[in-house]
C-alpha positions as a LaTeX table, in Angstrom:
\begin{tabular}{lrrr}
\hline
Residue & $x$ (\AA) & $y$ (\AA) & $z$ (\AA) \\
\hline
Unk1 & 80.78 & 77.15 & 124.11 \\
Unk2 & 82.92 & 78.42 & 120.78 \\
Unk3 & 86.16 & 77.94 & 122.53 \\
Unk4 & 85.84 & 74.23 & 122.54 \\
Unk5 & 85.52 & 74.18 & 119.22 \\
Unk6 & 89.27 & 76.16 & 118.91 \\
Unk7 & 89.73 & 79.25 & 117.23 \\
Unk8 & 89.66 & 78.50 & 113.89 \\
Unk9 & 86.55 & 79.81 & 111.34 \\
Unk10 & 84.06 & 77.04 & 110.99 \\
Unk11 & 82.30 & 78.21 & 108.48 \\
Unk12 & 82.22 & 80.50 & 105.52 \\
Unk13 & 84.17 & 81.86 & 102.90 \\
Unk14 & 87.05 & 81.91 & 105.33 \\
Unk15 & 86.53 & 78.60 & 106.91 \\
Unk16 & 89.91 & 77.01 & 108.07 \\
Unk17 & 91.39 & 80.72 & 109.04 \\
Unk18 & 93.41 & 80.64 & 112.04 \\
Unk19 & 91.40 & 83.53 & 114.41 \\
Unk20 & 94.05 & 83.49 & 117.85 \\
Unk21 & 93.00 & 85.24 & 120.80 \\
Unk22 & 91.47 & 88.35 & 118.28 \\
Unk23 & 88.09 & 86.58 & 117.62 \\
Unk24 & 84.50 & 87.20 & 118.15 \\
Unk25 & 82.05 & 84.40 & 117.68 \\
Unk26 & 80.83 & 85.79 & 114.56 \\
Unk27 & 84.02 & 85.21 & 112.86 \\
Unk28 & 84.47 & 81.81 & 114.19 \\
Unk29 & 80.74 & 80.68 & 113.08 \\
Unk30 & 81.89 & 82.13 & 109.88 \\
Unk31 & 78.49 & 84.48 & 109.69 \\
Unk32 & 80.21 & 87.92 & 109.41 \\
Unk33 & 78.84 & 89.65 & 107.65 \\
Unk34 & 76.55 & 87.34 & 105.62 \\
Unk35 & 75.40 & 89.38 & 103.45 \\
Unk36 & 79.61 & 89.39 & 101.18 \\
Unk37 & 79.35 & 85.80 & 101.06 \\
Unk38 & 78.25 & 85.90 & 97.47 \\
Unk39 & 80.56 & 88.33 & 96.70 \\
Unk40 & 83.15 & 86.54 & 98.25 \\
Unk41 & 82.83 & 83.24 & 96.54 \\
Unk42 & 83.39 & 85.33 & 93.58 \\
Unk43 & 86.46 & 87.23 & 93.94 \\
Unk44 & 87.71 & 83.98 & 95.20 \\
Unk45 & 87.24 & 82.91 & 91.54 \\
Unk46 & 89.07 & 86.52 & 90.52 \\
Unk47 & 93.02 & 86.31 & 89.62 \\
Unk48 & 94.19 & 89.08 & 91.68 \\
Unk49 & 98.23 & 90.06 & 92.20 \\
Unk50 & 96.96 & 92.63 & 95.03 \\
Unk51 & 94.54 & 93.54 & 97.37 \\
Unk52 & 94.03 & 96.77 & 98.86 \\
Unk53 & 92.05 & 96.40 & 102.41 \\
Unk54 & 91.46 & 100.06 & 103.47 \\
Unk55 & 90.24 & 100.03 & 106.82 \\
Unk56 & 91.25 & 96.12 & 107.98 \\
Unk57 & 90.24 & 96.39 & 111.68 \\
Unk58 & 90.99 & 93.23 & 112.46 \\
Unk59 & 92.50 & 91.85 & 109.97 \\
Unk60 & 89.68 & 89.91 & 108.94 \\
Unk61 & 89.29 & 90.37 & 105.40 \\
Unk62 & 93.29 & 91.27 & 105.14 \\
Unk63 & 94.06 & 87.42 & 106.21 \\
Unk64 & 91.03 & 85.86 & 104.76 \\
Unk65 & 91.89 & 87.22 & 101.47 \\
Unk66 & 95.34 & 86.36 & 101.53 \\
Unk67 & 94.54 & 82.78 & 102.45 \\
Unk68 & 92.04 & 82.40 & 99.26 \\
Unk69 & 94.42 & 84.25 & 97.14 \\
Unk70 & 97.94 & 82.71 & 97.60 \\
Unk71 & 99.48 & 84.48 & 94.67 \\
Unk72 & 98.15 & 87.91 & 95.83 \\
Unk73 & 100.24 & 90.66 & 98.17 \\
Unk74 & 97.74 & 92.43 & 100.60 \\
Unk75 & 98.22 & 96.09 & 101.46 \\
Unk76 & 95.79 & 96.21 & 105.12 \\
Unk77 & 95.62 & 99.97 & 105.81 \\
Unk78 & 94.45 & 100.36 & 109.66 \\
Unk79 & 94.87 & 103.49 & 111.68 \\
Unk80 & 94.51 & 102.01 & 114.77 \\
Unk81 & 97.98 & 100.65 & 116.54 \\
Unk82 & 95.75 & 97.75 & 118.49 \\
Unk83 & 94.26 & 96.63 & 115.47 \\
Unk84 & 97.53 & 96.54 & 113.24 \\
Unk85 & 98.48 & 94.01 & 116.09 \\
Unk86 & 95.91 & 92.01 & 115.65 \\
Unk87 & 96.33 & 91.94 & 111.62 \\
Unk88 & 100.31 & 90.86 & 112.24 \\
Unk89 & 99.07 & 88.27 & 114.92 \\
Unk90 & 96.55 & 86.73 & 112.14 \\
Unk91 & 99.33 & 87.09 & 109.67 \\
Unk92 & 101.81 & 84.84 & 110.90 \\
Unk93 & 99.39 & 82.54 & 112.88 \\
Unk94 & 98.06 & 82.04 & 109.34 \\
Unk95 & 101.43 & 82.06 & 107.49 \\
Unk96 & 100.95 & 84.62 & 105.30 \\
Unk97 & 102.54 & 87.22 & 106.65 \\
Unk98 & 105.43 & 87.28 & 104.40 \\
Unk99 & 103.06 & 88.73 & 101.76 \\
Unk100 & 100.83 & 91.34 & 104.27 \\
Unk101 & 101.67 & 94.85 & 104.22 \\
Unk102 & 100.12 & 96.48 & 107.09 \\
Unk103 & 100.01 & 100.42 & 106.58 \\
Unk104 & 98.73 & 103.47 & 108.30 \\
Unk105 & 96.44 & 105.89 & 107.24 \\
Unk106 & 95.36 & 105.58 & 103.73 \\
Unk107 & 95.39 & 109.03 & 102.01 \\
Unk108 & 94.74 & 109.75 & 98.44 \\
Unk109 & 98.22 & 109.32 & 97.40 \\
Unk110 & 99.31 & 106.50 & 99.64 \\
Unk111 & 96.18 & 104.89 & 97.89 \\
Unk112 & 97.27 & 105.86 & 94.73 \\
Unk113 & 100.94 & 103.89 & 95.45 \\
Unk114 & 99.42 & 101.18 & 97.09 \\
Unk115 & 96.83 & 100.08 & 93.67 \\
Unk116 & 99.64 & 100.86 & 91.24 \\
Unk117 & 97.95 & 100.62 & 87.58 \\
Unk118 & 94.79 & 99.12 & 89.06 \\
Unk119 & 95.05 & 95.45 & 87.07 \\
Unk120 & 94.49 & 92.40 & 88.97 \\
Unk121 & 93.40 & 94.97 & 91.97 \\
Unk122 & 90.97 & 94.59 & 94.46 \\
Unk123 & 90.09 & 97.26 & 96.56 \\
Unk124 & 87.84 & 96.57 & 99.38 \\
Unk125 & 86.95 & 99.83 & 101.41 \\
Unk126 & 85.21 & 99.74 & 104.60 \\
Unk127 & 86.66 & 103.25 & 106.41 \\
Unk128 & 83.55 & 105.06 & 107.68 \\
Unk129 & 83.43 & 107.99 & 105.23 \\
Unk130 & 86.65 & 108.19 & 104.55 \\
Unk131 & 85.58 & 106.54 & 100.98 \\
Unk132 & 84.68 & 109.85 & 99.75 \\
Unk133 & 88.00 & 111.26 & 99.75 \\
Unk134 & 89.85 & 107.99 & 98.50 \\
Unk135 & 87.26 & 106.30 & 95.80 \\
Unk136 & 88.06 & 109.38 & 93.13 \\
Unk137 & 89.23 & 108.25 & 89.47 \\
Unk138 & 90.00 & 111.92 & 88.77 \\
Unk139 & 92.51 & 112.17 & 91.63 \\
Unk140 & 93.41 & 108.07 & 90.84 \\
Unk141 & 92.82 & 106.96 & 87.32 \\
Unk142 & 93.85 & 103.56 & 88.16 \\
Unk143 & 90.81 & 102.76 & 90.35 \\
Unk144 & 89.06 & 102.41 & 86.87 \\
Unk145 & 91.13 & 99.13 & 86.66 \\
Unk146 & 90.42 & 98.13 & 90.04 \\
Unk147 & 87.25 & 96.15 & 91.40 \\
Unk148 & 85.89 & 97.51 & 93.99 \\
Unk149 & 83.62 & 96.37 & 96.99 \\
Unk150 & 82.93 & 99.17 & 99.10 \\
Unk151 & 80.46 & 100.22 & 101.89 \\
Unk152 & 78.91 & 103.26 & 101.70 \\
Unk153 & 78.32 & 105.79 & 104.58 \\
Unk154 & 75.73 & 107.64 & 104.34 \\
Unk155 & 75.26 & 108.54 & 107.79 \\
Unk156 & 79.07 & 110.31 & 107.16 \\
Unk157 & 78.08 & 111.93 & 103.76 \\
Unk158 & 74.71 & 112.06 & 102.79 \\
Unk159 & 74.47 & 111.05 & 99.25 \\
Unk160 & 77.86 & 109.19 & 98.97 \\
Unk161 & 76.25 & 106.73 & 97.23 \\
Unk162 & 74.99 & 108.27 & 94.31 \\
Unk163 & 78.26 & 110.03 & 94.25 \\
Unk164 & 80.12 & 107.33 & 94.38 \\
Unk165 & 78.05 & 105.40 & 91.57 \\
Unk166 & 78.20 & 108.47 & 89.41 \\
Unk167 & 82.01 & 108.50 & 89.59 \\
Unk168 & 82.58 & 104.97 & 88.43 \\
Unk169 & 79.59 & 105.20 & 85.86 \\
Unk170 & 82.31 & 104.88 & 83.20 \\
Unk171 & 83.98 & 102.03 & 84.49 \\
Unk172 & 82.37 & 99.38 & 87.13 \\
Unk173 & 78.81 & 98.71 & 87.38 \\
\hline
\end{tabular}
């Protein structure tokens, strides 16, 4: 079925991405997650020097990113030693690996490092309630600077989302 059509996206914001032997056939169709297609046609359009991809599984969004932003370094933080694999696999089937950072566990102060002074930052947080801890412009000012697309885990922290909204009420809409 999908493997005769290779292993490269079809489809999406992604479409042309070199997937390798770490593909499901929702990546390849290009209708993961369907819903951040909007979203990312638009940071496409965004001039971004970094991207911060806390909690790249993957490698996904690390690679895809990378790929529509040539210009940008990409900081993929991923607990998971299988997964950080994968990422480096998609990396240099994709060419891009001289500019991928994979990392560890993202902590307050290794996110801190890792967004600098927030401009031309994209942070894109999917780390299953760990976003409560890291998405704090008290402990890191420089998120303020930073756009953001995170998801929310409610079932982790109930109410993270209106926390969340009330923290950047200042700065991001």
């Amino acid at each position: 079925a999908l493997t005769n059509h290779g292993t490269t996206v079809m489809f999406g914001p992604f479409k042309g991405m070199e997937m390798g032997y770490c593909f499901h056939p929702y990546y390849l169709l290009g209708t993961y997650e369907l819903e951040l297609h909007g979203l990312m046609q638009k940071i496409a359009m965004l001039d971004l020097g970094l991207i911060v991809n806390v909690g790249a599984a993957d490698g996904y969004y690390a690679i895809g990113l990378a790929l529509q932003h040539p210009e940008s370094r990409i900081d993929a933080f991923e607990l998971r030693e299988k997964a950080q694999l994968n990422i480096k696999i998609l990396a240099e089937l994709n060419n891009v690996s001289e500019r991928v950072m994979i990392r560890g566990v993202c902590l307050p102060e290794n996110l801190a490092i890792a967004v600098g002074d927030g401009i031309k930052c994209l942070v894109m947080m999917d780390c299953e309630g760990g976003e409560k801890e890291l998405l704090d412009p008290e402990i890191i000012p420089a998120l303020r600077n930073c756009t953001v697309l995170v998801e929310l885990h409610e079932f982790a922290h109930r109410g993270i989302v209106e926390e969340i909204r009330s923290r950047f009420s200042s700065s991001h809409r």
